[in-house]
Amino acid sequence: MNSASKPARIDYKNPRDAEPKKPMDTYTYTSLRYTAQALSRKEVSATELVDAHFARIDAINPQVNAVVTLDQDRARQTAQQIDNDRASGKTLPPLAGVPMTHKDTHEAAGMRTTWGSPIYKDHVSHTDDLIIARMREAGIIPTGKTNVPEFAAGAHTFNPVFGTTVNPYNTTKSAAGSSGGAAVVIAAGVQAAGDGSDMGGSLRFPASFNNIAGLRPSNGWLPHLAPKNPYGWIAQSGFMAREVADIALLMKLASGPHPAGPVAVPPGSSTAWDDALTAENLTGVRVGFSTDLGGRVQVDAQVRHVIDAQAEVFAGLGAHVTGACPDLDVARRLFRLERAFEFAFGFREAYELHGDLMKESLRTNIEAGLAMTPEEHFERVRLRGLMWPALAEFFDTHDVFVCTTSQVLPFDASEEFPTHINGEVMEDYLSWMESATLISATGCPAISVPAGFSEDGLPVGVQIVGRPGADAHVLRVAAAYEAATKHAWHHPPLQV
């Protein structure tokens, strides 16, 4: 790509080297770790950070429509209490005083949570979802909610309650979804990191479209809790950030068993989250590399141009790179069956009471799950059983698999989804997303990391996939790649 199309690079690791030094400017593009350290050293107060956080939202939100609910009074009260506690010498949790908006599908006690649906447009949560509860325990100050597709169904963030969230790199383009609002506030400097969730790419697609990192974790790090489906596995809560090491920090603080979650911490898992902080190279790492997942997906020519070039980057870091790809032949059918079941299981009651208020594509997904036959339920169990030995065979000779995150560039925000790739008509809504959905079906941890830009300056992400439970190793590989490429240091050209 030509240099004129690339967004300006900002060195946010050394913010004190530049003027002005007001918190809104100084901490706009700092890391989560740097901000937490500055708080603990009393270089900035929680109150100042919260005020700067809301000022940044005021500055960028009219352009991108990412934040849909604000809780300013409670956030400022919490910040003042943290400042008082810190001044008195009280021991505080590691992220005490860091402000953060949350995805509008995650319940946060006392805050409106709508799921982007007219059905719940005035709903106020009474409890915290696990991921929110654990961030509160780590000291995070919840400040509001970010936009999502209706019931998080879709990889483009729009809904009838709040409208469309757009891409900060080009505000005529999609921010992806379903964690689109969360990705935008990170990319646009509102906060360094945030929470999201991912069934078919809802952390990875927004990360790719917004030039940040997004990890879909292995099942069990953030357990599914009863009375919802505690044995669910296709959807996962997780984190996005501008820096991979911040995701590692959040995973370290938020993951672990829970009494109401029978499936917790994958067997054989590594908990060496701090490894992501010290990665320098990939010497000895065995990488299977296939931009198009072994020819299984159509990839836009500009995306392919960027991703193909990354094989040399991994090799240059010392990795042993081959053109190998896991056997994903059953993944397409498995994902579709499991997704239909989860939609019916999770949304059946809302559908029966208020189906007329749901978008057509959501109703269709729920109805497909409700119409599943016994044979199809047997099939989804059988296919998941077939997937395991296929993965074991691949990871017996490889440490990670690398491919494209998204098959397309950020598309026109007025469209619901891309219908063509390289002139080829997509079979249905899910066909343009299979670079992520096929990986979801494996149950493997997968992260999207910035890989570069198109000729027009649109972000492209590369996807790094590891064996189930090896999330810390995936983050280590991603951090080494990130340090070598520094694509994440190029920020959106928003006028503030």
Short mmCIF file of C-alpha atoms in Angstrom, two decimals:
data_model
loop_
_atom_site.label_atom_id
_atom_site.label_comp_id
_atom_site.label_asym_id
_atom_site.label_seq_id
_atom_site.Cartn_x
_atom_site.Cartn_y
_atom_site.Cartn_z
CA MET A 1 0.00 0.00 0.00
CA ASN A 2 1.18 3.57 -0.49
CA SER A 3 2.15 5.59 2.56
CA ALA A 4 -0.50 8.22 1.89
CA SER A 5 -3.30 5.75 2.60
CA LYS A 6 -1.91 4.56 5.93
CA PRO A 7 -3.24 6.27 9.08
CA ALA A 8 -0.77 8.35 11.04
CA ARG A 9 1.42 6.47 13.50
CA ILE A 10 1.27 7.55 17.13
CA ASP A 11 3.75 6.26 19.70
CA TYR A 12 1.43 5.71 22.64
CA LYS A 13 4.05 3.89 24.73
CA ASN A 14 5.78 7.16 25.66
CA PRO A 15 2.93 9.67 26.04
CA ARG A 16 4.90 11.93 28.36
CA ASP A 17 7.29 12.81 25.55
CA ALA A 18 4.59 14.86 23.82
CA GLU A 19 2.45 17.87 24.65
CA PRO A 20 -0.23 18.60 25.74
CA LYS A 21 -0.27 16.58 28.96
CA LYS A 22 -3.92 16.82 30.02
CA PRO A 23 -5.30 13.35 30.91
CA MET A 24 -7.63 13.32 27.89
CA ASP A 25 -4.65 13.69 25.56
CA THR A 26 -1.92 11.98 27.57
CA TYR A 27 -3.87 8.75 28.18
CA THR A 28 -5.85 8.50 24.95
CA TYR A 29 -3.63 5.83 23.42
CA THR A 30 -1.79 4.43 26.43
CA SER A 31 -2.01 0.73 27.27
CA LEU A 32 -4.21 -0.68 30.01
CA ARG A 33 -1.07 -1.64 31.92
CA TYR A 34 0.50 1.82 31.64
CA THR A 35 -2.72 3.51 32.79
CA ALA A 36 -3.08 1.18 35.79
CA GLN A 37 0.54 1.85 36.77
CA ALA A 38 0.04 5.61 36.47
CA LEU A 39 -2.95 5.33 38.82
CA SER A 40 -1.03 3.27 41.36
CA ARG A 41 1.86 5.80 41.26
CA LYS A 42 -0.68 8.63 41.77
CA GLU A 43 0.44 10.32 38.55
CA VAL A 44 -3.23 10.64 37.61
CA SER A 45 -6.40 10.19 39.64
CA ALA A 46 -9.35 7.95 38.84
CA THR A 47 -11.54 11.06 38.76
CA GLU A 48 -9.33 12.70 36.14
CA LEU A 49 -9.34 9.53 34.03
CA VAL A 50 -13.11 9.16 34.20
CA ASP A 51 -13.56 12.81 33.17
CA ALA A 52 -11.11 12.32 30.29
CA HIS A 53 -12.89 9.12 29.29
CA PHE A 54 -16.27 10.86 29.04
CA ALA A 55 -14.71 13.83 27.22
CA ARG A 56 -13.27 11.46 24.62
CA ILE A 57 -16.68 9.82 24.17
CA ASP A 58 -18.20 13.27 23.65
CA ALA A 59 -15.54 14.00 21.04
CA ILE A 60 -15.74 10.83 18.94
CA ASN A 61 -19.18 9.32 19.47
CA PRO A 62 -21.09 11.71 17.19
CA GLN A 63 -18.86 10.44 14.37
CA VAL A 64 -19.06 6.68 15.04
CA ASN A 65 -22.14 5.98 17.22
CA ALA A 66 -20.35 3.40 19.35
CA VAL A 67 -21.50 4.25 22.90
CA VAL A 68 -25.24 3.89 23.51
CA THR A 69 -25.60 4.20 27.31
CA LEU A 70 -23.67 6.32 29.82
CA ASP A 71 -23.58 5.97 33.61
CA GLN A 72 -21.68 9.12 34.48
CA ASP A 73 -22.87 9.83 38.01
CA ARG A 74 -22.12 6.38 39.39
CA ALA A 75 -18.79 6.25 37.54
CA ARG A 76 -17.69 9.55 39.06
CA GLN A 77 -18.83 8.48 42.53
CA THR A 78 -16.87 5.24 42.20
CA ALA A 79 -13.81 7.11 40.97
CA GLN A 80 -13.93 9.50 43.93
CA GLN A 81 -14.18 6.58 46.35
CA ILE A 82 -11.16 4.90 44.72
CA ASP A 83 -9.18 8.14 44.94
CA ASN A 84 -10.07 8.46 48.63
CA ASP A 85 -9.10 4.83 49.30
CA ARG A 86 -5.80 5.24 47.46
CA ALA A 87 -4.99 8.44 49.37
CA SER A 88 -5.65 6.64 52.67
CA GLY A 89 -3.18 3.90 51.78
CA LYS A 90 -5.77 1.17 51.29
CA THR A 91 -4.66 -1.81 49.18
CA LEU A 92 -6.55 -1.72 45.90
CA PRO A 93 -7.04 -4.23 43.05
CA PRO A 94 -4.67 -3.95 40.06
CA LEU A 95 -6.99 -2.01 37.74
CA ALA A 96 -8.58 0.22 40.38
CA GLY A 97 -9.72 3.44 38.73
CA VAL A 98 -9.57 2.37 35.07
CA PRO A 99 -12.81 3.44 33.30
CA MET A 100 -14.39 1.11 30.73
CA THR A 101 -17.57 0.83 28.69
CA HIS A 102 -19.02 -2.68 28.22
CA LYS A 103 -20.73 -4.61 25.45
CA ASP A 104 -24.51 -4.10 25.53
CA THR A 105 -25.18 -7.83 25.72
CA HIS A 106 -23.31 -8.15 29.03
CA GLU A 107 -25.44 -7.50 32.08
CA ALA A 108 -24.07 -4.83 34.42
CA ALA A 109 -26.01 -4.29 37.64
CA GLY A 110 -27.88 -1.00 37.75
CA MET A 111 -27.16 -0.19 34.11
CA ARG A 112 -29.36 -0.39 31.04
CA THR A 113 -28.71 -3.51 28.96
CA THR A 114 -30.76 -3.72 25.75
CA TRP A 115 -29.13 -6.38 23.54
CA GLY A 116 -29.88 -3.89 20.75
CA SER A 117 -33.52 -4.99 20.81
CA PRO A 118 -36.77 -2.99 21.05
CA ILE A 119 -37.96 -5.73 23.41
CA TYR A 120 -35.40 -4.73 26.04
CA LYS A 121 -34.77 -1.08 25.17
CA ASP A 122 -35.62 0.01 28.76
CA HIS A 123 -34.26 -3.04 30.60
CA VAL A 124 -32.02 -2.30 33.60
CA SER A 125 -29.89 -5.20 34.80
CA HIS A 126 -30.06 -6.38 38.41
CA THR A 127 -26.92 -8.54 38.35
CA ASP A 128 -23.52 -8.65 36.67
CA ASP A 129 -22.57 -11.22 34.07
CA LEU A 130 -19.45 -13.11 35.11
CA ILE A 131 -17.10 -11.14 32.87
CA ILE A 132 -18.40 -7.83 34.26
CA ALA A 133 -18.27 -9.06 37.86
CA ARG A 134 -14.64 -10.11 37.49
CA MET A 135 -13.62 -6.83 35.91
CA ARG A 136 -15.28 -4.96 38.78
CA GLU A 137 -13.30 -7.17 41.18
CA ALA A 138 -10.14 -6.16 39.31
CA GLY A 139 -11.01 -2.49 39.89
CA ILE A 140 -12.55 -1.46 36.56
CA ILE A 141 -15.11 1.38 36.73
CA PRO A 142 -18.08 0.61 34.42
CA THR A 143 -19.06 3.78 32.57
CA GLY A 144 -21.61 2.73 29.96
CA LYS A 145 -22.52 0.35 27.14
CA THR A 146 -21.39 -0.05 23.53
CA ASN A 147 -23.56 -0.83 20.53
CA VAL A 148 -24.32 -4.33 19.21
CA PRO A 149 -26.41 -5.96 16.49
CA GLU A 150 -29.84 -7.07 17.66
CA PHE A 151 -29.26 -9.90 20.17
CA ALA A 152 -25.64 -9.93 18.93
CA ALA A 153 -26.88 -11.78 15.84
CA GLY A 154 -24.67 -10.66 12.99
CA ALA A 155 -21.22 -9.40 12.10
CA HIS A 156 -22.36 -5.82 11.36
CA THR A 157 -23.35 -3.55 14.26
CA PHE A 158 -26.77 -2.01 13.66
CA ASN A 159 -30.13 -2.26 15.39
CA PRO A 160 -33.51 -0.48 15.46
CA VAL A 161 -32.89 1.03 18.92
CA PHE A 162 -29.59 2.85 18.40
CA GLY A 163 -28.82 2.66 14.67
CA THR A 164 -25.50 1.79 13.03
CA THR A 165 -21.99 1.94 14.45
CA VAL A 166 -19.42 2.90 11.81
CA ASN A 167 -15.72 2.34 11.31
CA PRO A 168 -13.36 5.05 12.66
CA TYR A 169 -10.92 4.43 9.78
CA ASN A 170 -13.66 5.26 7.27
CA THR A 171 -17.04 6.26 8.66
CA THR A 172 -18.88 5.03 5.57
CA LYS A 173 -17.76 1.47 6.39
CA SER A 174 -18.90 -1.23 8.82
CA ALA A 175 -17.23 -1.64 12.22
CA ALA A 176 -18.18 -5.35 12.05
CA GLY A 177 -19.88 -7.10 14.96
CA SER A 178 -21.22 -8.20 17.16
CA SER A 179 -18.68 -6.48 19.43
CA GLY A 180 -18.49 -3.58 16.99
CA GLY A 181 -19.12 -0.75 19.42
CA ALA A 182 -16.54 -2.13 21.83
CA ALA A 183 -13.93 -2.37 19.09
CA VAL A 184 -14.54 1.21 17.94
CA VAL A 185 -14.09 2.77 21.39
CA ILE A 186 -10.78 0.93 21.72
CA ALA A 187 -9.57 1.91 18.26
CA ALA A 188 -10.68 5.53 18.76
CA GLY A 189 -8.86 6.01 22.06
CA VAL A 190 -11.75 5.98 24.53
CA GLN A 191 -10.20 3.04 26.40
CA ALA A 192 -7.33 0.62 25.97
CA ALA A 193 -9.31 -2.62 26.17
CA GLY A 194 -12.82 -3.99 26.54
CA ASP A 195 -15.05 -7.00 26.84
CA GLY A 196 -16.95 -8.77 24.08
CA SER A 197 -18.21 -12.17 23.01
CA ASP A 198 -17.69 -14.42 20.02
CA MET A 199 -19.80 -17.18 18.52
CA GLY A 200 -18.85 -16.94 14.87
CA GLY A 201 -16.24 -14.18 14.90
CA SER A 202 -17.81 -11.42 17.02
CA LEU A 203 -14.54 -10.56 18.74
CA ARG A 204 -12.28 -11.35 15.81
CA PHE A 205 -14.15 -9.55 13.00
CA PRO A 206 -14.40 -6.20 14.86
CA ALA A 207 -10.75 -6.53 15.82
CA SER A 208 -9.81 -7.02 12.17
CA PHE A 209 -12.02 -4.19 10.89
CA ASN A 210 -10.76 -1.72 13.55
CA ASN A 211 -7.02 -2.54 13.65
CA ILE A 212 -6.95 -3.93 17.19
CA ALA A 213 -6.52 -7.40 18.73
CA GLY A 214 -9.39 -9.67 19.77
CA LEU A 215 -9.18 -13.10 21.43
CA ARG A 216 -11.83 -15.80 21.30
CA PRO A 217 -10.76 -17.96 24.30
CA SER A 218 -11.00 -21.69 24.80
CA ASN A 219 -14.16 -22.91 26.50
CA GLY A 220 -13.84 -22.84 30.29
CA TRP A 221 -11.64 -19.83 31.02
CA LEU A 222 -14.78 -17.72 31.51
CA PRO A 223 -17.30 -20.44 32.40
CA HIS A 224 -20.90 -20.50 31.20
CA LEU A 225 -23.07 -20.33 34.31
CA ALA A 226 -26.35 -21.99 35.27
CA PRO A 227 -29.28 -21.38 34.96
CA LYS A 228 -28.31 -20.56 31.37
CA ASN A 229 -26.71 -23.38 29.37
CA PRO A 230 -23.62 -24.16 31.49
CA TYR A 231 -22.45 -26.75 28.94
CA GLY A 232 -22.51 -24.39 25.96
CA TRP A 233 -19.26 -24.10 24.02
CA ILE A 234 -19.79 -22.43 20.65
CA ALA A 235 -20.07 -18.88 22.11
CA GLN A 236 -17.35 -17.40 24.33
CA SER A 237 -16.87 -14.21 26.29
CA GLY A 238 -13.48 -12.59 25.85
CA PHE A 239 -11.49 -9.40 25.39
CA MET A 240 -10.19 -6.94 22.80
CA ALA A 241 -7.39 -4.41 23.20
CA ARG A 242 -4.93 -2.28 21.27
CA GLU A 243 -2.12 -4.40 22.72
CA VAL A 244 -2.01 -8.19 23.00
CA ALA A 245 -0.38 -7.95 26.44
CA ASP A 246 -3.46 -6.13 27.76
CA ILE A 247 -5.62 -9.07 26.67
CA ALA A 248 -3.24 -11.36 28.54
CA LEU A 249 -3.62 -9.21 31.65
CA LEU A 250 -7.43 -9.28 31.46
CA MET A 251 -7.43 -13.05 30.92
CA LYS A 252 -5.18 -13.46 33.94
CA LEU A 253 -7.49 -11.37 36.11
CA ALA A 254 -10.88 -12.57 34.83
CA SER A 255 -10.55 -16.28 34.05
CA GLY A 256 -10.99 -19.26 36.33
CA PRO A 257 -13.59 -21.60 37.85
CA HIS A 258 -16.98 -20.59 39.25
CA PRO A 259 -19.35 -22.63 41.46
CA ALA A 260 -22.20 -22.26 38.94
CA GLY A 261 -20.05 -23.25 35.95
CA PRO A 262 -19.39 -26.99 35.63
CA VAL A 263 -17.01 -26.55 32.67
CA ALA A 264 -14.01 -24.51 33.74
CA VAL A 265 -10.35 -24.10 32.78
CA PRO A 266 -9.71 -26.48 29.86
CA PRO A 267 -7.76 -29.67 30.72
CA GLY A 268 -4.05 -29.32 30.03
CA SER A 269 -4.31 -25.54 29.86
CA SER A 270 -1.33 -23.28 30.36
CA THR A 271 -1.87 -20.31 32.68
CA ALA A 272 1.38 -18.57 31.75
CA TRP A 273 -0.38 -15.36 30.72
CA ASP A 274 2.69 -13.27 31.51
CA ASP A 275 4.56 -14.98 28.65
CA ALA A 276 2.82 -12.57 26.30
CA LEU A 277 4.66 -9.70 27.98
CA THR A 278 8.14 -11.03 27.21
CA ALA A 279 7.88 -12.61 23.74
CA GLU A 280 10.75 -11.56 21.47
CA ASN A 281 10.77 -14.07 18.62
CA LEU A 282 9.16 -17.29 17.44
CA THR A 283 12.23 -19.49 17.14
CA GLY A 284 11.14 -23.11 16.93
CA VAL A 285 7.40 -22.37 16.68
CA ARG A 286 5.76 -24.59 14.05
CA VAL A 287 3.25 -22.61 11.97
CA GLY A 288 0.72 -24.02 9.53
CA PHE A 289 -0.19 -21.16 7.18
CA SER A 290 -3.11 -20.95 4.74
CA THR A 291 -4.78 -17.63 3.96
CA ASP A 292 -7.96 -19.31 2.68
CA LEU A 293 -8.13 -22.25 5.13
CA GLY A 294 -6.91 -24.79 2.62
CA GLY A 295 -9.02 -23.42 -0.22
CA ARG A 296 -12.25 -23.68 1.79
CA VAL A 297 -13.18 -19.98 1.66
CA GLN A 298 -13.20 -17.21 -0.93
CA VAL A 299 -10.94 -14.28 0.09
CA ASP A 300 -11.10 -10.76 -1.31
CA ALA A 301 -8.05 -10.04 -3.48
CA GLN A 302 -6.87 -7.08 -1.37
CA VAL A 303 -7.21 -9.07 1.84
CA ARG A 304 -5.31 -11.98 0.30
CA HIS A 305 -2.52 -9.66 -0.81
CA VAL A 306 -2.01 -8.48 2.79
CA ILE A 307 -2.36 -11.88 4.47
CA ASP A 308 -0.23 -13.86 2.01
CA ALA A 309 2.69 -11.58 2.84
CA GLN A 310 2.52 -12.45 6.53
CA ALA A 311 4.03 -15.91 6.03
CA GLU A 312 7.40 -14.22 5.54
CA VAL A 313 6.90 -12.19 8.72
CA PHE A 314 6.40 -15.33 10.80
CA ALA A 315 9.38 -16.98 9.12
CA GLY A 316 11.48 -13.89 9.78
CA LEU A 317 10.66 -14.20 13.47
CA GLY A 318 12.19 -17.67 13.48
CA ALA A 319 9.08 -19.79 13.02
CA HIS A 320 9.05 -22.89 10.81
CA VAL A 321 6.23 -22.13 8.34
CA THR A 322 4.49 -24.71 6.14
CA GLY A 323 1.36 -24.61 4.01
CA ALA A 324 -0.50 -27.01 6.29
CA CYS A 325 -4.14 -26.55 7.36
CA PRO A 326 -6.23 -28.55 9.85
CA ASP A 327 -8.92 -30.86 8.45
CA LEU A 328 -11.97 -28.61 8.67
CA ASP A 329 -14.28 -30.62 6.43
CA VAL A 330 -16.96 -31.10 9.11
CA ALA A 331 -16.61 -27.60 10.60
CA ARG A 332 -19.12 -25.86 8.32
CA ARG A 333 -21.98 -28.23 9.11
CA LEU A 334 -21.07 -28.43 12.79
CA PHE A 335 -21.07 -24.66 13.25
CA ARG A 336 -24.43 -24.23 11.56
CA LEU A 337 -26.09 -26.95 13.62
CA GLU A 338 -24.62 -25.74 16.90
CA ARG A 339 -25.45 -22.12 16.14
CA ALA A 340 -29.09 -22.98 15.35
CA PHE A 341 -29.39 -24.92 18.61
CA GLU A 342 -27.89 -22.08 20.68
CA PHE A 343 -30.15 -19.46 19.08
CA ALA A 344 -33.25 -21.53 19.79
CA PHE A 345 -32.12 -22.37 23.32
CA GLY A 346 -31.21 -18.81 24.21
CA PHE A 347 -33.93 -16.79 22.49
CA ARG A 348 -36.96 -19.12 22.33
CA GLU A 349 -38.87 -17.35 25.09
CA ALA A 350 -38.30 -13.88 23.62
CA TYR A 351 -39.24 -15.21 20.18
CA GLU A 352 -42.51 -16.72 21.43
CA LEU A 353 -43.51 -13.53 23.23
CA HIS A 354 -42.12 -10.84 20.90
CA GLY A 355 -41.09 -12.49 17.63
CA ASP A 356 -42.81 -9.72 15.67
CA LEU A 357 -40.29 -7.22 17.10
CA MET A 358 -37.25 -9.21 15.92
CA LYS A 359 -35.41 -8.70 12.64
CA GLU A 360 -36.13 -11.32 10.00
CA SER A 361 -32.66 -12.89 9.98
CA LEU A 362 -32.82 -13.39 13.75
CA ARG A 363 -36.25 -15.00 13.57
CA THR A 364 -35.01 -17.30 10.80
CA ASN A 365 -32.06 -18.45 12.91
CA ILE A 366 -34.26 -19.18 15.93
CA GLU A 367 -36.81 -21.01 13.81
CA ALA A 368 -34.08 -23.16 12.28
CA GLY A 369 -33.06 -24.25 15.79
CA LEU A 370 -36.62 -24.94 16.87
CA ALA A 371 -37.16 -27.07 13.76
CA MET A 372 -34.09 -29.27 14.31
CA THR A 373 -34.85 -32.98 14.11
CA PRO A 374 -33.51 -35.68 16.46
CA GLU A 375 -31.21 -36.77 13.63
CA GLU A 376 -29.73 -33.27 13.43
CA HIS A 377 -29.10 -33.21 17.17
CA PHE A 378 -27.37 -36.58 16.90
CA GLU A 379 -25.36 -35.22 13.97
CA ARG A 380 -24.05 -32.17 15.82
CA VAL A 381 -22.77 -34.40 18.62
CA ARG A 382 -21.21 -36.83 16.13
CA LEU A 383 -19.49 -34.07 14.14
CA ARG A 384 -17.99 -32.53 17.24
CA GLY A 385 -16.56 -35.95 18.03
CA LEU A 386 -15.00 -36.11 14.57
CA MET A 387 -13.45 -32.66 14.95
CA TRP A 388 -11.33 -33.60 17.95
CA PRO A 389 -9.07 -36.23 16.33
CA ALA A 390 -8.65 -33.99 13.27
CA LEU A 391 -7.34 -31.21 15.52
CA ALA A 392 -5.14 -33.59 17.49
CA GLU A 393 -3.51 -34.76 14.26
CA PHE A 394 -2.74 -31.19 13.15
CA PHE A 395 -1.45 -29.97 16.51
CA ASP A 396 0.73 -33.03 16.86
CA THR A 397 3.01 -31.48 14.24
CA HIS A 398 2.15 -27.74 14.53
CA ASP A 399 1.92 -25.23 17.34
CA VAL A 400 -0.40 -22.73 15.66
CA PHE A 401 -2.43 -22.30 12.50
CA VAL A 402 -2.45 -18.90 10.76
CA CYS A 403 -5.05 -17.66 8.26
CA THR A 404 -7.09 -14.59 7.42
CA THR A 405 -9.48 -13.26 10.04
CA SER A 406 -12.01 -11.80 7.60
CA GLN A 407 -12.58 -12.77 3.98
CA VAL A 408 -13.50 -9.17 3.14
CA LEU A 409 -12.45 -5.60 3.87
CA PRO A 410 -14.76 -3.39 5.96
CA PHE A 411 -17.82 -3.08 3.73
CA ASP A 412 -20.38 -0.33 3.16
CA ALA A 413 -22.18 0.40 6.43
CA SER A 414 -25.51 0.68 4.62
CA GLU A 415 -25.36 -3.02 3.66
CA GLU A 416 -26.41 -5.80 6.04
CA PHE A 417 -23.64 -8.10 4.82
CA PRO A 418 -21.44 -8.70 1.75
CA THR A 419 -23.16 -10.69 -1.00
CA HIS A 420 -20.16 -11.10 -3.34
CA ILE A 421 -16.44 -11.77 -2.95
CA ASN A 422 -14.24 -11.37 -6.04
CA GLY A 423 -17.43 -11.42 -8.12
CA GLU A 424 -18.59 -14.74 -6.66
CA VAL A 425 -22.08 -14.75 -5.16
CA MET A 426 -22.14 -15.84 -1.52
CA GLU A 427 -24.48 -18.76 -0.88
CA ASP A 428 -26.01 -17.18 2.22
CA TYR A 429 -25.39 -14.79 5.11
CA LEU A 430 -22.80 -17.03 6.78
CA SER A 431 -20.69 -17.71 3.69
CA TRP A 432 -18.64 -14.50 3.92
CA MET A 433 -17.86 -15.26 7.59
CA GLU A 434 -16.49 -18.79 7.31
CA SER A 435 -12.89 -17.77 7.87
CA ALA A 436 -14.04 -17.30 11.49
CA THR A 437 -17.01 -19.67 11.84
CA LEU A 438 -15.00 -22.72 10.75
CA ILE A 439 -12.47 -21.90 13.47
CA SER A 440 -15.26 -21.44 16.03
CA ALA A 441 -16.40 -24.98 15.28
CA THR A 442 -13.00 -26.32 16.34
CA GLY A 443 -13.28 -24.91 19.86
CA CYS A 444 -9.72 -23.63 19.52
CA PRO A 445 -8.53 -20.31 20.95
CA ALA A 446 -8.10 -17.78 18.15
CA ILE A 447 -6.90 -14.20 18.07
CA SER A 448 -7.07 -11.56 15.37
CA VAL A 449 -4.07 -9.21 15.26
CA PRO A 450 -3.55 -6.19 12.94
CA ALA A 451 -1.76 -7.30 9.75
CA GLY A 452 -1.74 -4.12 7.67
CA PHE A 453 -3.97 -2.00 5.48
CA SER A 454 -5.62 -2.09 2.09
CA GLU A 455 -4.76 0.40 -0.65
CA ASP A 456 -7.48 2.67 0.74
CA GLY A 457 -6.26 2.47 4.34
CA LEU A 458 -8.76 -0.10 5.61
CA PRO A 459 -7.49 -2.47 8.32
CA VAL A 460 -6.84 -6.18 7.71
CA GLY A 461 -6.38 -8.73 10.51
CA VAL A 462 -4.49 -12.03 10.60
CA GLN A 463 -5.89 -14.91 12.68
CA ILE A 464 -3.68 -17.07 14.91
CA VAL A 465 -5.21 -20.33 16.16
CA GLY A 466 -3.88 -22.70 18.83
CA ARG A 467 -4.79 -26.04 20.33
CA PRO A 468 -7.67 -25.97 22.88
CA GLY A 469 -6.43 -24.62 26.18
CA ALA A 470 -3.25 -23.13 24.71
CA ASP A 471 -4.56 -19.55 24.88
CA ALA A 472 -1.44 -18.23 26.61
CA HIS A 473 0.76 -19.61 23.85
CA VAL A 474 -1.49 -18.07 21.19
CA LEU A 475 -1.10 -14.71 22.94
CA ARG A 476 2.67 -15.17 23.06
CA VAL A 477 2.84 -15.77 19.30
CA ALA A 478 0.51 -12.83 18.68
CA ALA A 479 2.56 -10.51 20.89
CA ALA A 480 5.79 -11.37 19.09
CA TYR A 481 4.12 -10.75 15.72
CA GLU A 482 2.59 -7.48 16.99
CA ALA A 483 5.96 -6.23 18.26
CA ALA A 484 7.59 -6.97 14.92
CA THR A 485 4.93 -5.36 12.72
CA LYS A 486 3.57 -2.48 14.88
CA HIS A 487 0.46 -2.13 12.68
CA ALA A 488 -1.61 -1.42 15.81
CA TRP A 489 0.34 1.82 16.32
CA HIS A 490 -1.50 3.39 13.38
CA HIS A 491 -4.68 4.99 14.67
CA PRO A 492 -7.86 6.23 12.96
CA PRO A 493 -7.91 9.66 11.31
CA LEU A 494 -10.89 10.96 13.33
CA GLN A 495 -11.10 14.73 13.62
CA VAL A 496 -11.40 15.60 17.32
#
